[in-house]
PDB file of C-alpha atoms in Angstrom:
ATOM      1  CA  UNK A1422     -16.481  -4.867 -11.310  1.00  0.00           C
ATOM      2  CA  UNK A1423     -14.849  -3.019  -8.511  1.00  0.00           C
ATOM      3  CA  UNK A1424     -11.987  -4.380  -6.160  1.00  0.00           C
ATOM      4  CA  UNK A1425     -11.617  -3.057  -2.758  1.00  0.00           C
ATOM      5  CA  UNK A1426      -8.149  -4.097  -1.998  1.00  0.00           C
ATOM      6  CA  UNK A1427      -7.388  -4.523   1.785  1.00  0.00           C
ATOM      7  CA  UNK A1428      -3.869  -4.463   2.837  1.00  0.00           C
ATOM      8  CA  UNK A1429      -2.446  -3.969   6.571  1.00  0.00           C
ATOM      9  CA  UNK A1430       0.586  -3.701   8.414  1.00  0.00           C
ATOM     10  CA  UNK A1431       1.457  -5.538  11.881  1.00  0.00           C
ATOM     11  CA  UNK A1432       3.238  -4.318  14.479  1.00  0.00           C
ATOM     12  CA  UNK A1433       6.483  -6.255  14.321  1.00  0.00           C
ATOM     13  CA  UNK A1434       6.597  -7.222  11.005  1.00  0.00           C
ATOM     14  CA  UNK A1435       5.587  -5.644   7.292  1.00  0.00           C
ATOM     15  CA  UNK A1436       2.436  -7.713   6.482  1.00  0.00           C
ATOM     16  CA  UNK A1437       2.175  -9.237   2.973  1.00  0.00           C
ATOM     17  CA  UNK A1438      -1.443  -7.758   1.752  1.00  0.00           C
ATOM     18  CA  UNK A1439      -0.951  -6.034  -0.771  1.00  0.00           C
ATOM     19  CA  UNK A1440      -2.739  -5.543  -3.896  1.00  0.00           C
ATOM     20  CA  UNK A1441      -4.145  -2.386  -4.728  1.00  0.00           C
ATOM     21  CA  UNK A1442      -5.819  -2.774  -8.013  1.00  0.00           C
ATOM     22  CA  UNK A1443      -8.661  -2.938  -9.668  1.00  0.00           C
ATOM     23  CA  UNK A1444     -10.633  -5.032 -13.249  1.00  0.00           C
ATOM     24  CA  UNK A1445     -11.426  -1.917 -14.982  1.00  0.00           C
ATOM     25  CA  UNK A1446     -11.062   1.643 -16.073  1.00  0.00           C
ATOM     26  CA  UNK A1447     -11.818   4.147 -13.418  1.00  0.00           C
ATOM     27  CA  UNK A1448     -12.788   1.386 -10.671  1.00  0.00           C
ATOM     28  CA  UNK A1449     -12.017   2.097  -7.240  1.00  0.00           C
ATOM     29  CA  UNK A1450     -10.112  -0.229  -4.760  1.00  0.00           C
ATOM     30  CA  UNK A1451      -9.174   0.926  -0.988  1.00  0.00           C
ATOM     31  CA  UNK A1452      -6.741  -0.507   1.217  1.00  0.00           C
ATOM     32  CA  UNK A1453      -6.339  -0.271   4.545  1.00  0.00           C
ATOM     33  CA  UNK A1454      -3.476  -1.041   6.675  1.00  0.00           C
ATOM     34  CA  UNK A1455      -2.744  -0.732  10.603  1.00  0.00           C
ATOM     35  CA  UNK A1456       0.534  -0.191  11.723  1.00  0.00           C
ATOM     36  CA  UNK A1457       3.680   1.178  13.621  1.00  0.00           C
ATOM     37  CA  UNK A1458       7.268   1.583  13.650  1.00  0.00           C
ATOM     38  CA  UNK A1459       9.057  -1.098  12.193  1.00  0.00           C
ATOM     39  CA  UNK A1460      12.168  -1.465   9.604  1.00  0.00           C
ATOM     40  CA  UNK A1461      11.125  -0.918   6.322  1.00  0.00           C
ATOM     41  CA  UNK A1462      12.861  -3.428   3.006  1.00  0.00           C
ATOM     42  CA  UNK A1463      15.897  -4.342   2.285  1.00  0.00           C
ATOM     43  CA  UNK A1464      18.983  -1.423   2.205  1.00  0.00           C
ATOM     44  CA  UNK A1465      21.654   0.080   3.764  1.00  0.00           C
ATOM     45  CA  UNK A1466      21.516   2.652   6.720  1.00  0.00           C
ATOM     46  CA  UNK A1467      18.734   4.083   8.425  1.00  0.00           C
ATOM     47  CA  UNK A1468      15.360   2.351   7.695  1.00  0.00           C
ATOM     48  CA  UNK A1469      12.294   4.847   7.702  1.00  0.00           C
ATOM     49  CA  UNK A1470       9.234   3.228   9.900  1.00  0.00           C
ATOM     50  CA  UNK A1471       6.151   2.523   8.088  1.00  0.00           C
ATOM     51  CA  UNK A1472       4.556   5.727   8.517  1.00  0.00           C
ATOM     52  CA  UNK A1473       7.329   7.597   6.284  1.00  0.00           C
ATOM     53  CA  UNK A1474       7.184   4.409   3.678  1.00  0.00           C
ATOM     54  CA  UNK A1475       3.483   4.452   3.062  1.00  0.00           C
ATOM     55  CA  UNK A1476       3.381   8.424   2.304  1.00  0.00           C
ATOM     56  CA  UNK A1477       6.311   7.359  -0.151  1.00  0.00           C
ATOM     57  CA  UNK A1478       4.767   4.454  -1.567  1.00  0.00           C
ATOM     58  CA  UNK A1479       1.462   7.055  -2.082  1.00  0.00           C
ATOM     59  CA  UNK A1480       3.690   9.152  -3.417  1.00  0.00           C
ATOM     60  CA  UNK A1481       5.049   6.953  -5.912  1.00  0.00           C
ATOM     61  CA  UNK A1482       1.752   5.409  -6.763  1.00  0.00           C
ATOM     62  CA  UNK A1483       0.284   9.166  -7.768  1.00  0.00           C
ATOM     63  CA  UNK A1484       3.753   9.921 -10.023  1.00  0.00           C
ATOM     64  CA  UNK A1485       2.871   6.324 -12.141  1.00  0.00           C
ATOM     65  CA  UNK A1486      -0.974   7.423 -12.110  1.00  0.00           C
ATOM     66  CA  UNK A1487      -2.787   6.306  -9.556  1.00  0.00           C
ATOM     67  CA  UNK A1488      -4.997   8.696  -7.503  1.00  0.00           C
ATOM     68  CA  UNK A1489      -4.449   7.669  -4.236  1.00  0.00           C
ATOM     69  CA  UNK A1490      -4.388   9.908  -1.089  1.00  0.00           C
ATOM     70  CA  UNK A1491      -1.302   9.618   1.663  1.00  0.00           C
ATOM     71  CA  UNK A1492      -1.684   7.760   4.773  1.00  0.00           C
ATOM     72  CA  UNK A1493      -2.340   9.756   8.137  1.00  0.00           C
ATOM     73  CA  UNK A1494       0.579   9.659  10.438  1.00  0.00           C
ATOM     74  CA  UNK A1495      -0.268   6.825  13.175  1.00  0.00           C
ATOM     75  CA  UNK A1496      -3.205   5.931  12.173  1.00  0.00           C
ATOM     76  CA  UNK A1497      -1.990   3.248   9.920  1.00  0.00           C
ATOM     77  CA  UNK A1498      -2.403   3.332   6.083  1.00  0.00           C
ATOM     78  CA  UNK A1499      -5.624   4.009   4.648  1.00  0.00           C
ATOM     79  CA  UNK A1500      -5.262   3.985   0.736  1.00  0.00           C
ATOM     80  CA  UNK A1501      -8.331   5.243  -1.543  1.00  0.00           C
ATOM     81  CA  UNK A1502      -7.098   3.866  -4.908  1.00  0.00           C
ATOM     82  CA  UNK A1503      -8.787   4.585  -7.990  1.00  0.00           C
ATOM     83  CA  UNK A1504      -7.825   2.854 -11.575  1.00  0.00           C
ATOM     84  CA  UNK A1505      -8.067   0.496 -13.794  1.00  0.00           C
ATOM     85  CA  UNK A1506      -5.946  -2.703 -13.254  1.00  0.00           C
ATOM     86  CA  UNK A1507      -2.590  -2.211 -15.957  1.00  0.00           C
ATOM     87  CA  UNK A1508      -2.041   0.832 -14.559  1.00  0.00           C
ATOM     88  CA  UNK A1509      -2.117  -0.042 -10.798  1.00  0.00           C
ATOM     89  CA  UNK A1510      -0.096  -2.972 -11.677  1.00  0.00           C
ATOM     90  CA  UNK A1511       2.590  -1.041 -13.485  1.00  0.00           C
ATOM     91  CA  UNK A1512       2.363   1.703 -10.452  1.00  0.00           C
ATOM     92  CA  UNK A1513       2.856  -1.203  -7.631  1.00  0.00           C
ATOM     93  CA  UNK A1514       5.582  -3.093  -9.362  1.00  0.00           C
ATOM     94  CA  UNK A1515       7.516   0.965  -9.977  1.00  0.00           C
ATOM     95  CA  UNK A1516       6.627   1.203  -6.257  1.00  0.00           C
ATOM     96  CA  UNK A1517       7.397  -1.778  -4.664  1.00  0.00           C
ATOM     97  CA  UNK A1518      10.724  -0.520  -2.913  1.00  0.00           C
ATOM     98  CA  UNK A1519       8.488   1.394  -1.007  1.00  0.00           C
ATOM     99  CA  UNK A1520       5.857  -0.940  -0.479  1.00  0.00           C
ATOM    100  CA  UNK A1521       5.794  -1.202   3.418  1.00  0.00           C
ATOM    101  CA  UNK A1522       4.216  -4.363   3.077  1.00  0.00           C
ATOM    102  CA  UNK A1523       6.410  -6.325   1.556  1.00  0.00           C
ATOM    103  CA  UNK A1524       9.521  -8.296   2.730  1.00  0.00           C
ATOM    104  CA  UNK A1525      13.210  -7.327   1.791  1.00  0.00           C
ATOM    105  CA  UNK A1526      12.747  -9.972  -1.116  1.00  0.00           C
ATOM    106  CA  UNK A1527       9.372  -7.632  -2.337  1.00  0.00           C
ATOM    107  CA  UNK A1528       7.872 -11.531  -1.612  1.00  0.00           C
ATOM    108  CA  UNK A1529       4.930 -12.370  -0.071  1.00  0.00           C
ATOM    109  CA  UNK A1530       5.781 -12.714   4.108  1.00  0.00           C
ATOM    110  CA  UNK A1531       4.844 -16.337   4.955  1.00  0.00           C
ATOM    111  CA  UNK A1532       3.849 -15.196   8.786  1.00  0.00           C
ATOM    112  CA  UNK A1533       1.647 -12.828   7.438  1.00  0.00           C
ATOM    113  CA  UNK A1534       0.144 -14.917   4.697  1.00  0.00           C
ATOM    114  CA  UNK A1535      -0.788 -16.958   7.535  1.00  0.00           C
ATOM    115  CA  UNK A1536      -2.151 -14.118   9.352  1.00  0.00           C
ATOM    116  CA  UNK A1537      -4.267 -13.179   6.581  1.00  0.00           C
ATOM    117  CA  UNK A1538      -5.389 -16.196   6.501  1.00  0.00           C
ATOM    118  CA  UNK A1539      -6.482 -16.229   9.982  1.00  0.00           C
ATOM    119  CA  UNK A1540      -7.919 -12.646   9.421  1.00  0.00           C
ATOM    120  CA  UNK A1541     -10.191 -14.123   6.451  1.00  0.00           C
ATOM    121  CA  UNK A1542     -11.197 -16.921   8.747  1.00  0.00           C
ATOM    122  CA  UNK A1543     -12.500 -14.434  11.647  1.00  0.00           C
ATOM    123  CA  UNK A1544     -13.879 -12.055   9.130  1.00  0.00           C
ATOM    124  CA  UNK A1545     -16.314 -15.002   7.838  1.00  0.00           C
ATOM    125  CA  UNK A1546     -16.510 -15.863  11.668  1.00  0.00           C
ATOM    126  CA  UNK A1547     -17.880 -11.970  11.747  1.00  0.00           C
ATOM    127  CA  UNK A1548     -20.903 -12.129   9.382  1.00  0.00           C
ATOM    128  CA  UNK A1549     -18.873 -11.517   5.741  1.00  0.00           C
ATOM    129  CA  UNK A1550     -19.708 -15.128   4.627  1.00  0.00           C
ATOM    130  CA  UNK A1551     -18.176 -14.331   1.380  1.00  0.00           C
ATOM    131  CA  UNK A1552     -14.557 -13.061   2.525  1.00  0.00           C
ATOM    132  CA  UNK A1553     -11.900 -14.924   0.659  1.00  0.00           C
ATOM    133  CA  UNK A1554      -8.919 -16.790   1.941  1.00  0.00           C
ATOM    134  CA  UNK A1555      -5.902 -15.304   0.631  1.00  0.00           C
ATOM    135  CA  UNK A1556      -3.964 -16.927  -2.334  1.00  0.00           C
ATOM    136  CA  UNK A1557      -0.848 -18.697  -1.673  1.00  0.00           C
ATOM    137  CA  UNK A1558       2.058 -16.525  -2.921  1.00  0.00           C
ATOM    138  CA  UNK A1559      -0.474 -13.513  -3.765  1.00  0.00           C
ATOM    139  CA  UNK A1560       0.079 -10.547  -1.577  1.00  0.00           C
ATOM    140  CA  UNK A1561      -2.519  -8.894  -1.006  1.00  0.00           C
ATOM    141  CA  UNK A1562      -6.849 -10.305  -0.578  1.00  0.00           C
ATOM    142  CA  UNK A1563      -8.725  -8.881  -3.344  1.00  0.00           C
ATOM    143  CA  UNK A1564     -12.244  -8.491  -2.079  1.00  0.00           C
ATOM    144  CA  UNK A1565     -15.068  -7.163  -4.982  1.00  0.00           C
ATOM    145  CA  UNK A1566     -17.790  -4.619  -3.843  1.00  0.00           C
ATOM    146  CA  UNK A1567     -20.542  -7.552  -2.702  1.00  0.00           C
ATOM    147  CA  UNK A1568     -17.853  -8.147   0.173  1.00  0.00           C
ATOM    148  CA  UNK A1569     -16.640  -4.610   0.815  1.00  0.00           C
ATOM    149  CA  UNK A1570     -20.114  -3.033   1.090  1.00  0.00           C
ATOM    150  CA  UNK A1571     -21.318  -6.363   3.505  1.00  0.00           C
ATOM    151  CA  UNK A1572     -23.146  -4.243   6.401  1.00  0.00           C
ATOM    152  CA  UNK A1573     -20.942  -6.272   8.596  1.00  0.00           C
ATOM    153  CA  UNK A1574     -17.475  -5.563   6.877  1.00  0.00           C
ATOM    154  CA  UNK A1575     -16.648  -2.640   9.164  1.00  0.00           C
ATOM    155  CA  UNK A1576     -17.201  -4.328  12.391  1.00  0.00           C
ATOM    156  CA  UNK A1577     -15.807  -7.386  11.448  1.00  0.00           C
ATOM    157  CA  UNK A1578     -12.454  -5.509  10.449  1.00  0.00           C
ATOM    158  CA  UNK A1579     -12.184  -3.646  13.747  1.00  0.00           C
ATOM    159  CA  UNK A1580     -12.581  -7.077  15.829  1.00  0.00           C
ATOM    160  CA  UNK A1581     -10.210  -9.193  12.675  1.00  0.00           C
ATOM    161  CA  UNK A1582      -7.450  -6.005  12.335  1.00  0.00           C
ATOM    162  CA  UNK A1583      -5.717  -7.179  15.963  1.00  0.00           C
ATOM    163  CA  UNK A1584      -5.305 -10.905  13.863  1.00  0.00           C
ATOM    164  CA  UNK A1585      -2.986  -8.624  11.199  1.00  0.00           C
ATOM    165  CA  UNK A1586      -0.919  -7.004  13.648  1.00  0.00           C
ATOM    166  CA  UNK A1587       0.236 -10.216  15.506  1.00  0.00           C
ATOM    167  CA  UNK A1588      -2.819 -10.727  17.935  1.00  0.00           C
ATOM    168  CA  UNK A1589      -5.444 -13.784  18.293  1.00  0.00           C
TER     169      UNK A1589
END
């Protein structure tokens, strides 16, 4: 089965979907993030802003073997990913210092588990019935193909995105 994997990134704050993976050998997952400047994780000095992180976190990914493209400059991150599920995992947990999604702690942000929350809710609200609530402490909503290919996912993500970044 595939996974589409969406992930996106708020304004203010590095937003806890996650979860690029997939069930099975040469499946293909995307996610999808929104975002701007912010302070990336945890470390000393100059932070990058979550443009520069996601090309490195692509980076990264494609060095541990997953074919993923990089993220356009301010247009937010929008990941292809393509692999099977061990090998995504190993990538993201090599990767996670760069994940701009997660928090300092590489933990799950509790305001943005909430807002993914919220963003499953309007998404259903939207026409994709079968859009999951995200799992406590998981980052990330794994959505299979049924709800990825709903002829309503697209429009429903447009009006739900503003829900990630910190809107109603």
């Amino acid at each position: 089965m595939r996974l589409r994997i969406l992930a996106a990134l708020p304004l203010a704050l590095a937003l806890a979907l996650t979860g690029c993976g997939s069930d099975g050998g040469g499946d293909t997952g995307v996610a999808s993030a929104g975002g701007a400047k912010q302070e990336g994780p945890a470390g000393g000095g100059a932070k990058p802003n979550l443009d520069e992180l996601g090309v490195k976190f692509a980076q990264c990914m494609r060095e541990h073997g997953v074919d993923m493209d990089d993220p356009q400059p301010g247009k937010g991150v929008q990941l292809k990913v393509k692999g099977n599920k061990e090998t995504v995992d190993k990538a993201m947990e090599a990767c996670r210092q760069y994940n701009p999604q997660a928090n300092a702690t590489g933990a799950p942000d509790p305001q943005m588990q909430e807002r993914a929350r919220k963003h499953a809710e309007c998404m259903r609200q939207h026409g994709v019935e079968a859009f999951p609530d995200p799992k406590p402490g998981q980052r990330g909503i794994r959505i299979d193909a049924k709800v990825g290919e709903d002829p309503d996912f697209e429009a429903g993500q447009q009006e739900c995105q503003k829900i990630l970044q910190g809107g109603k």
